Coordinates of C-alpha atoms in Angstrom, one line a residue:
X236 CA -2.4 21.2 15.1
X237 CA -0.6 19.0 12.9
X238 CA -1.2 17.7 9.1
X239 CA -0.3 13.6 8.4
X240 CA 0.5 13.5 4.6
X241 CA 0.7 9.2 4.4
X242 CA 2.6 8.7 1.0
X243 CA 1.0 5.1 -0.5
X244 CA 2.4 4.0 -2.9
X245 CA 4.8 1.7 -3.3
X246 CA 5.9 -1.3 -5.9
X247 CA 4.6 -4.6 -3.2
X248 CA 8.2 -6.1 -4.4
X249 CA 10.1 -6.9 -1.1
X250 CA 7.6 -9.1 0.7
X251 CA 6.4 -11.1 -2.3
X252 CA 4.1 -12.6 -3.2
X253 CA 2.2 -11.5 -0.2
X254 CA 2.7 -7.8 -1.2
X255 CA 2.7 -7.6 -5.5
X256 CA 2.0 -4.3 -7.5
X257 CA -1.4 -4.9 -7.8
X258 CA -2.0 -5.3 -3.9
X259 CA 0.8 -3.7 -2.6
X260 CA 2.2 -4.2 1.3
X261 CA 0.7 -1.4 2.8
X262 CA -2.6 -2.8 2.1
X263 CA -2.0 -6.3 3.2
X264 CA -3.1 -7.2 7.5
X265 CA 0.8 -8.6 7.6
X266 CA 0.7 -8.7 11.3
X267 CA -2.8 -8.0 13.0
X268 CA -5.9 -8.2 11.1
X269 CA -5.5 -4.6 10.3
X270 CA -3.4 -3.4 7.5
X271 CA -0.3 -1.5 7.9
X272 CA -2.2 1.5 6.3
X273 CA -4.8 1.4 8.5
X274 CA -2.4 0.9 10.9
X275 CA -0.4 4.4 10.2
X276 CA -4.1 6.5 10.4
X277 CA -5.3 4.9 14.0
X278 CA -1.5 6.5 14.4
X279 CA -1.9 10.0 13.1
X280 CA -6.1 10.7 14.3
X281 CA -6.0 11.1 17.8
X282 CA -5.4 14.4 19.4
X283 CA -3.6 17.3 17.5
X284 CA -3.8 15.9 14.1
X285 CA -5.6 17.3 11.9
X286 CA -7.4 14.8 8.9
X287 CA -4.7 12.7 7.4
X288 CA -3.7 13.9 4.0
X289 CA -3.3 10.7 1.7
X290 CA -1.1 10.6 -1.5
X291 CA -1.8 7.5 -3.3
X292 CA -1.8 5.8 -6.8
X293 CA -5.2 5.6 -9.2
X294 CA -5.4 1.9 -8.9
X295 CA -5.1 2.1 -5.1
X296 CA -7.7 4.9 -4.4
X297 CA -11.0 3.5 -3.8
X298 CA -8.8 0.1 -1.4
X299 CA -6.9 3.9 0.6
X300 CA -11.1 4.8 1.0
X301 CA -12.3 1.7 1.8
X302 CA -9.7 0.5 4.6
X303 CA -10.2 3.7 6.2
X304 CA -13.7 3.9 6.1
X305 CA -13.6 -0.2 8.1
X306 CA -11.8 1.9 11.3
X307 CA -14.6 4.6 11.0
X308 CA -12.3 7.0 9.7
X309 CA -14.4 9.0 7.5
X310 CA -12.7 12.3 6.9
X311 CA -9.0 11.5 5.2
X312 CA -8.8 13.3 1.9
X313 CA -7.3 11.1 -0.1
X314 CA -5.8 12.7 -3.7
X315 CA -4.2 10.7 -6.6
X316 CA -1.6 11.0 -8.3
X317 CA -1.9 10.0 -12.4
X318 CA 1.3 8.1 -12.3
X319 CA 4.1 7.3 -9.7
X320 CA 7.0 10.2 -9.7
X321 CA 8.5 9.2 -6.5
X322 CA 8.2 11.1 -3.2
X323 CA 9.8 14.7 -3.9
X324 CA 6.7 15.3 -6.4
X325 CA 3.9 14.3 -3.6
X326 CA 5.2 16.3 -1.1
X327 CA 5.4 19.2 -2.8
X328 CA 1.7 18.4 -3.8
X329 CA 1.0 17.7 -0.8
X330 CA 2.6 21.1 0.8
X331 CA 0.8 23.6 -2.1
X332 CA -2.0 21.9 -0.9
X333 CA -1.8 22.6 2.7
X334 CA 0.0 26.0 2.2
X335 CA -3.4 27.3 0.2
X336 CA -5.0 27.0 4.0
X337 CA -2.1 28.2 6.4
X338 CA 1.4 28.7 5.1
X339 CA 2.1 28.0 8.3
X340 CA 0.4 24.4 8.7
X341 CA 2.6 21.5 10.2
X342 CA 2.8 18.3 7.8
X343 CA 4.2 14.8 9.2
X344 CA 5.1 13.7 6.4
X345 CA 5.0 9.2 7.0
X346 CA 5.0 5.9 4.6
X347 CA 1.2 4.3 5.4
X348 CA 4.0 0.8 5.6
X349 CA 6.2 1.0 8.4
X350 CA 5.7 -0.5 11.7
X351 CA 6.0 1.4 15.1
X352 CA 5.2 -0.8 18.2
X353 CA 5.6 1.9 21.2
X354 CA 3.8 5.0 20.0
X355 CA 3.9 6.9 23.1
X356 CA 7.6 7.0 22.2
X357 CA 6.6 8.3 19.1
X358 CA 4.6 10.3 20.2
X359 CA 6.9 12.2 22.2
X360 CA 9.3 12.2 19.2
X361 CA 7.1 13.8 17.0
X362 CA 5.9 16.6 20.0
X363 CA 10.1 16.8 20.2
X364 CA 10.4 18.2 16.5
X365 CA 7.4 20.7 16.9
X366 CA 9.8 23.2 18.1
X367 CA 12.3 23.2 15.7
X368 CA 10.0 22.5 12.6
X369 CA 8.0 25.8 13.7
X370 CA 11.3 27.7 14.0
X371 CA 11.6 26.8 10.3
X372 CA 14.1 23.6 9.7
X373 CA 13.1 20.7 8.2
X374 CA 13.0 17.5 10.7
X375 CA 13.6 13.9 9.7
X376 CA 13.5 11.3 12.2
X377 CA 16.1 8.1 13.0
X378 CA 16.8 5.3 14.9
X379 CA 19.2 4.3 16.5
X380 CA 20.7 1.2 15.1
X381 CA 21.1 -1.9 17.3
X382 CA 22.9 -3.7 14.3
X383 CA 25.4 -3.3 11.3
X384 CA 22.3 -3.5 8.9
X385 CA 23.1 -3.0 5.6
X386 CA 19.4 -2.8 3.9
X387 CA 18.7 0.9 5.0
X388 CA 20.2 4.4 4.8
X389 CA 21.6 6.3 7.4
X390 CA 21.4 9.6 9.1
X391 CA 24.6 10.9 10.2
X392 CA 24.4 13.3 13.3
X393 CA 27.0 16.2 14.8
X394 CA 27.0 14.9 18.0
X395 CA 26.0 11.4 19.7
X396 CA 22.0 11.7 20.0
X397 CA 20.7 11.7 23.8
X398 CA 16.9 10.7 24.3
X399 CA 14.3 12.2 21.6
X400 CA 16.7 15.7 21.6
X401 CA 16.6 17.1 17.6
X402 CA 20.4 17.1 16.8
X403 CA 21.9 19.1 13.7
X404 CA 21.8 16.6 10.3
X405 CA 26.2 16.4 9.0
X406 CA 24.9 14.5 6.2
X407 CA 22.6 11.7 4.7
X408 CA 24.4 7.9 4.0
X409 CA 23.4 5.6 1.2
X410 CA 23.0 1.6 2.3
X411 CA 26.5 0.8 3.3
X412 CA 28.7 -2.4 3.1
X413 CA 28.7 -4.7 6.5
X414 CA 32.1 -3.5 7.3
X415 CA 30.9 0.4 6.8
X416 CA 27.9 -0.1 8.7
X417 CA 30.0 -2.0 11.4
X418 CA 31.9 1.7 11.6
X419 CA 28.9 3.2 11.8
X420 CA 27.1 1.0 14.7
X421 CA 30.3 1.8 17.0
X422 CA 30.5 5.5 16.2
X423 CA 27.4 6.1 18.1
X424 CA 26.6 8.8 15.7
X425 CA 24.2 7.2 13.1
X426 CA 21.1 6.3 13.0
X427 CA 18.3 4.3 10.4
X428 CA 16.8 6.9 8.1
X429 CA 13.3 6.7 8.7
X430 CA 11.9 8.2 6.1
X431 CA 9.6 10.3 8.3
X432 CA 10.0 14.2 8.3
X433 CA 8.8 17.3 10.2
X434 CA 7.9 21.1 8.6
X435 CA 5.7 23.7 7.8
X436 CA 4.6 23.3 4.3
X437 CA 5.7 27.4 3.6
X438 CA 9.0 25.9 4.5
X439 CA 9.0 22.9 2.6
X440 CA 7.7 25.2 -1.2
X441 CA 11.1 27.0 0.0
X442 CA 13.5 24.3 -0.1
X443 CA 11.7 23.2 -2.9
X444 CA 12.3 26.2 -5.0
X445 CA 16.6 26.7 -3.4
X446 CA 17.2 23.3 -4.6
X447 CA 14.1 22.1 -6.8
X448 CA 12.7 24.7 -8.4
X449 CA 11.7 22.8 -11.4
X450 CA 9.1 20.4 -9.4
X451 CA 7.1 23.6 -8.7
X452 CA 5.6 24.4 -11.9
X453 CA 4.2 20.9 -13.1
X454 CA 3.1 20.6 -9.5
X455 CA 1.0 23.8 -9.2
X456 CA 0.1 23.1 -12.6
X457 CA -1.2 19.6 -11.4
X458 CA -2.9 21.0 -8.7
X459 CA -5.0 24.1 -11.1
X460 CA -6.2 21.9 -13.7
X461 CA -7.0 19.4 -11.3
X462 CA -10.5 17.6 -10.5
X463 CA -12.7 16.3 -7.6
X464 CA -13.8 12.9 -8.6
X465 CA -16.0 10.7 -6.8
X466 CA -14.7 12.4 -2.8
X467 CA -11.3 12.3 -4.7
X468 CA -9.5 14.8 -5.4
X469 CA -7.3 13.8 -8.9
X470 CA -4.0 15.7 -9.8
X471 CA -4.2 16.7 -13.8
X472 CA -1.5 13.8 -15.3
X473 CA -0.4 16.1 -18.5
X474 CA 1.6 18.5 -16.0
X475 CA 2.4 16.0 -13.4
X476 CA 4.2 13.9 -15.7
X477 CA 6.1 16.7 -16.6
X478 CA 7.8 16.5 -12.7
X479 CA 10.9 14.2 -12.5
X480 CA 10.7 11.3 -10.5
X481 CA 13.1 11.3 -7.7
X482 CA 13.2 11.1 -4.3
X483 CA 12.4 13.5 -1.4
X484 CA 16.1 13.0 0.2
X485 CA 18.0 13.0 -2.9
X486 CA 15.5 16.4 -4.0
X487 CA 16.1 18.4 -1.4
X488 CA 16.9 16.8 2.3
X489 CA 20.2 15.9 0.9
X490 CA 21.1 19.8 0.2
X491 CA 18.9 21.7 2.6
X492 CA 21.2 23.5 5.3
X493 CA 18.7 23.8 8.3
X494 CA 17.9 20.3 8.7
X495 CA 17.3 18.6 12.4
X496 CA 17.2 14.5 13.2
X497 CA 15.5 13.7 15.8
X498 CA 15.8 10.0 17.2
X499 CA 13.0 7.5 17.1
X500 CA 12.6 4.9 19.6
X501 CA 9.2 3.2 19.6
X502 CA 9.9 -0.8 17.7
X503 CA 10.3 0.8 14.3
X504 CA 10.2 -1.5 11.1
X505 CA 9.8 -0.3 7.9
X506 CA 9.0 -4.4 6.8
X507 CA 11.1 -3.4 4.2
X508 CA 12.4 -7.8 4.2
X509 CA 10.8 -11.5 5.3
X510 CA 13.0 -11.3 8.1
X511 CA 12.5 -7.8 8.8
X512 CA 8.8 -8.9 9.2
X513 CA 9.9 -11.9 11.2
X514 CA 11.7 -9.6 14.1
X515 CA 8.5 -7.9 14.1
X516 CA 6.3 -10.4 14.7
X517 CA 7.5 -11.7 17.6
X518 CA 9.2 -14.9 17.5
X519 CA 8.8 -17.8 20.0
X520 CA 11.5 -18.8 21.9
X521 CA 12.7 -21.5 18.8
X522 CA 13.0 -17.9 17.0
X523 CA 10.3 -19.6 14.6
X524 CA 6.9 -17.0 13.9
X525 CA 3.8 -19.0 12.1
X526 CA 1.5 -17.1 10.9
X527 CA -2.1 -18.9 9.2
X528 CA -2.6 -22.7 9.3
X529 CA 0.9 -23.3 9.4
X530 CA 2.1 -26.5 11.7
X531 CA 6.0 -25.8 12.8
X532 CA 7.8 -29.0 13.9
X533 CA 11.1 -29.3 14.8
X534 CA 12.2 -25.4 13.1
X535 CA 14.4 -22.9 14.8
X536 CA 14.9 -19.2 13.3
X537 CA 12.1 -19.6 10.5
X538 CA 9.1 -17.4 9.5
X539 CA 6.3 -19.9 8.2
X540 CA 3.6 -17.7 6.6
X541 CA 0.2 -19.9 4.4
X542 CA -2.3 -16.6 3.1
X543 CA -5.4 -19.3 2.3
X544 CA -7.3 -21.2 5.3
X545 CA -7.2 -24.2 2.8
X546 CA -3.5 -24.5 2.4
X547 CA -1.7 -26.3 5.6
X548 CA 1.6 -25.3 5.4
X549 CA 3.8 -27.8 7.6
X550 CA 7.4 -27.1 8.0
X551 CA 9.7 -30.3 9.3
X552 CA 12.8 -29.5 10.7
X553 CA 13.8 -26.1 9.6
X554 CA 16.5 -24.0 10.1
X555 CA 17.0 -19.7 8.6
X556 CA 13.8 -20.3 6.4
X557 CA 11.2 -18.3 5.1
X558 CA 8.1 -20.2 3.3
X559 CA 5.1 -18.7 2.0
X560 CA 2.3 -20.4 0.6
X561 CA -0.2 -18.6 -1.5
X562 CA -3.2 -20.6 -3.4
X563 CA -1.3 -19.3 -6.5
X564 CA 2.5 -19.0 -5.7
X565 CA 4.9 -19.9 -3.3
X566 CA 8.6 -18.7 -1.7
X567 CA 10.7 -20.9 -0.1
X568 CA 14.0 -19.0 0.9
X569 CA 17.2 -18.8 3.0
X570 CA 16.2 -15.9 5.7
X571 CA 19.5 -14.5 5.4
X572 CA 18.9 -13.8 1.9
X573 CA 15.7 -11.7 2.7
X574 CA 16.8 -8.5 1.0
X575 CA 17.4 -10.9 -2.5
X576 CA 13.5 -10.5 -3.1
X577 CA 13.3 -8.6 -5.2
X578 CA 15.5 -9.7 -7.4
X579 CA 12.7 -13.2 -7.5
X580 CA 10.2 -10.4 -9.0
X581 CA 12.4 -9.2 -11.2
X582 CA 12.8 -12.8 -12.5
X583 CA 9.3 -14.0 -13.0
X584 CA 8.8 -10.6 -14.4
X585 CA 11.1 -11.2 -17.4
X586 CA 9.5 -14.7 -17.2
X587 CA 6.6 -12.9 -18.0
X588 CA 4.9 -15.1 -15.2
X589 CA 1.3 -13.1 -14.2
X590 CA 2.4 -13.7 -10.5
X591 CA 5.0 -11.7 -10.4
X592 CA 2.6 -8.3 -10.0
X593 CA -1.1 -9.8 -10.2
X594 CA -2.2 -11.1 -6.9
X595 CA -5.0 -13.6 -6.8
X596 CA -7.5 -11.6 -5.3
X597 CA -8.7 -8.9 -7.5
X598 CA -9.7 -5.7 -5.9
X599 CA -12.4 -3.7 -7.2
X600 CA -14.3 -0.5 -6.1
X601 CA -17.4 -2.8 -5.4
X602 CA -15.5 -5.9 -3.4
X603 CA -13.3 -8.1 -5.5
X604 CA -13.2 -11.6 -6.8
X605 CA -10.8 -14.2 -7.8
X606 CA -10.6 -17.1 -9.5
X607 CA -11.5 -20.5 -8.4
X608 CA -11.1 -22.1 -11.5
X609 CA -9.7 -22.1 -14.4
X610 CA -10.0 -24.4 -17.5
X611 CA -11.0 -24.7 -20.9
X612 CA -13.9 -22.4 -22.2
X613 CA -14.8 -21.8 -19.1
X614 CA -13.8 -20.5 -15.1
X615 CA -15.1 -20.0 -12.1
X616 CA -15.2 -16.7 -9.2
X617 CA -15.8 -16.2 -6.0
X618 CA -17.4 -12.5 -5.9
X619 CA -18.1 -10.2 -2.8
X620 CA -19.9 -7.9 -3.2
X621 CA -20.0 -4.7 -0.8
X622 CA -23.0 -3.2 0.9
X623 CA -24.0 -0.5 -1.7
X624 CA -21.5 -2.0 -4.5
X625 CA -23.0 -1.7 -8.5
X626 CA -21.2 -3.2 -11.4
X627 CA -21.3 -2.0 -13.7
X628 CA -23.5 -2.1 -16.7
X629 CA -21.8 -4.0 -19.2
X630 CA -21.6 -6.6 -22.0
X631 CA -19.8 -9.4 -23.4
X632 CA -18.8 -10.4 -27.0
X633 CA -17.3 -14.4 -26.1
X634 CA -19.0 -15.4 -23.1
X635 CA -21.8 -16.1 -21.0
X636 CA -22.7 -16.2 -17.5
X637 CA -24.2 -18.0 -14.7
X638 CA -24.8 -16.2 -11.4
X639 CA -25.2 -18.4 -8.0
X640 CA -25.9 -16.6 -5.1
X641 CA -24.8 -18.2 -1.7
X642 CA -25.0 -15.8 0.4
X643 CA -26.8 -11.5 0.8
X644 CA -29.3 -10.3 -1.6
X645 CA -28.3 -9.4 -5.3
X646 CA -30.1 -6.8 -7.4
X647 CA -29.8 -8.1 -11.2
X648 CA -30.8 -6.1 -14.4
X649 CA -30.8 -8.6 -17.1
X650 CA -31.8 -6.8 -20.7
X651 CA -34.7 -4.7 -19.2
X652 CA -36.1 -6.8 -16.3
X653 CA -34.6 -5.9 -12.6
X654 CA -34.8 -8.5 -9.8
X655 CA -34.2 -9.6 -6.2
X656 CA -31.7 -13.0 -6.5
X657 CA -31.5 -13.9 -3.0
X658 CA -29.8 -17.1 -1.7
X659 CA -29.3 -20.4 -3.4
X660 CA -30.8 -18.7 -6.1
X661 CA -29.9 -18.6 -9.8
X662 CA -29.8 -16.7 -13.6
X663 CA -28.5 -16.9 -16.5
X664 CA -27.0 -14.5 -18.4
X665 CA -26.8 -14.9 -22.3
X666 CA -23.4 -14.0 -24.8
X667 CA -24.4 -10.3 -25.7
X668 CA -26.9 -9.5 -22.8
X669 CA -26.2 -6.1 -20.9
X670 CA -26.7 -6.5 -17.5
X671 CA -25.8 -5.5 -14.3
X672 CA -25.2 -5.8 -10.3
X673 CA -26.2 -4.9 -7.3
X674 CA -26.1 -5.2 -3.3
X675 CA -28.6 -3.4 -2.2
X676 CA -28.2 -4.9 1.5
X677 CA -26.4 -4.0 4.8
X678 CA -24.1 -7.1 4.5
X679 CA -21.4 -8.2 2.0
X680 CA -22.9 -10.4 -0.7
X681 CA -21.5 -13.7 -2.4
X682 CA -21.5 -15.0 -5.4
X683 CA -19.9 -17.8 -7.1
X684 CA -20.1 -16.8 -11.5
X685 CA -19.8 -19.9 -14.2
X686 CA -18.7 -18.2 -17.3
X687 CA -18.2 -20.7 -20.9
X688 CA -17.0 -19.2 -24.0
X689 CA -14.4 -18.8 -26.3
X690 CA -12.0 -15.9 -24.7
X691 CA -12.2 -15.5 -20.7
X692 CA -10.1 -12.4 -20.7
X693 CA -11.1 -9.3 -18.4
X694 CA -10.8 -7.4 -21.2
X695 CA -14.6 -9.0 -22.5
X696 CA -16.1 -6.4 -21.8
X697 CA -18.2 -3.3 -22.8
X698 CA -19.4 -0.6 -20.3
X699 CA -22.4 1.6 -20.8
X700 CA -22.8 2.7 -17.2
X701 CA -20.2 2.9 -14.1
X702 CA -21.0 4.8 -10.9
X703 CA -17.2 4.6 -10.3
X704 CA -16.0 6.8 -13.7
X705 CA -14.1 3.6 -14.9
X706 CA -13.2 3.8 -18.6

C-alpha cells in the first residue's frame, strides 16, 4: 500500500492573476472543470493507494476538504501547517506521522499543482520505483527533456535512461542558463526534476537524522503538541516555527548517498508559467488556446483567457501573447516572457496594489463572497452559503446590512428572533445588532448583501460564536 502525501501550499505568483496568494493555482480549475488539487487526488485514489495525507496551510484547510468532498473523496487526512516552512519540514512531519503506524509505509510525495496527462504511464513509473524504495533507496522522478528548458531544475543520471528503469542519480542541478540547458539536452543523461519522491517513512526519517538533524526536534514537538481541530490535525505553531525553512532537495536529497531516479513519461507539466499552461491546454492549429468568454480573430501562438462570463475578451491579430482577464485585474504579456510574471507580482506588492495577493472571490468555510460594487459609504456583495454552512454570530460597529435572498432559503437570526427567509424576501440588520445567517437547505443559497455605513472593512466584526473556531 502506497501512502500519498500531497503538498498543498504555494504562493500563487507564477500564474497571476488567476492564481494569487489567497487562491493559489492548485485550487483553480485551470484545465477543465476540476482544480489541479482535485486532479491530483483522483490520481492517487485507485487501488494500491491509502487515504491521502494532505499538508496544507491554515488559510486553505477548508478549501482542501471542500474540494476533496466535491469529488467524493472524504477520507483525505488534512494536516494544517501553522506557517509555511518550505517542503522539508512538511515532508518530515508527514513521515513521522506515518511511521507511528507503520515504519515500512511507502510514502509517495507529490505537489498538488502538477498536470500528468498519461495516468497509466505515471502509475507504471511509480510501480517501477517501488522495489528500490522498499530496499531502502530514496527515489525521485524526472521527465525526459524535449527542449532546453531554463525554468526547471535537472537530475543528472549516471547512465542514459531506458524506459521506466530506475537509474542511480549522480547529482541535482539548478535551473541552468540556455547554453547549459542545450548541453544537458544533447548529453542525454539529464531529466527535469519533477519534485515527486517515493521512499519508506523510516528511510526518510533516517535521511533527516543524517543530513538535517536540526529539523527533527521541532517537527516531533509540533506533532506531539498538535491538536485535532474540526477534523483537521493542526501542528503546534511554537515548535514548528522553530524548524528551519528549507526545501527537501536542499535539506536531504542533494546530500543523500543512495538516490535513484525513475524516468517519468506521461505528459508532465508543473504549470509553472502561462506558456506551460498554454502547452498543457492543447493549442489549436493556429497555436491558440481560448478559455472562457473569448473571441480570437486572426491570432497565432497565443493564450487568451477570461474568468468572468460577463467579460468578453477579444484578441485581434495577436501573435505570441498571453492575455488573462478577470473582474479586478488584466494581464497582457509577451508569451516569451511568461517566466517573469512573478516579478509583476513583486512590483504590485511594492506599489501596495491589493490585487497582488487578494482574489476577487473570498473563500470562507461556509462558502464565498465577492464584491459587486464599492463606493463611498456603501458596498454590494454577492454571497453563496453552501448547504449546512453557518456564518458566525456577529455584530458590526460601523455598518448596517440589507440581505436579499435570490436563491435558496436562509435561516436568519437578528437579535433574539430567528426565521426563514426565502427567495425574493429580504431582511434589515441595524448597526450594532447581533445577527447570524445559515443555510438549512440541501442546495447552495445565494443572496445579495447591501452594506451602508462610515466604515466597511472586513475587520469591523465582533464574533460571539463560530462553528469553524476562527479567532
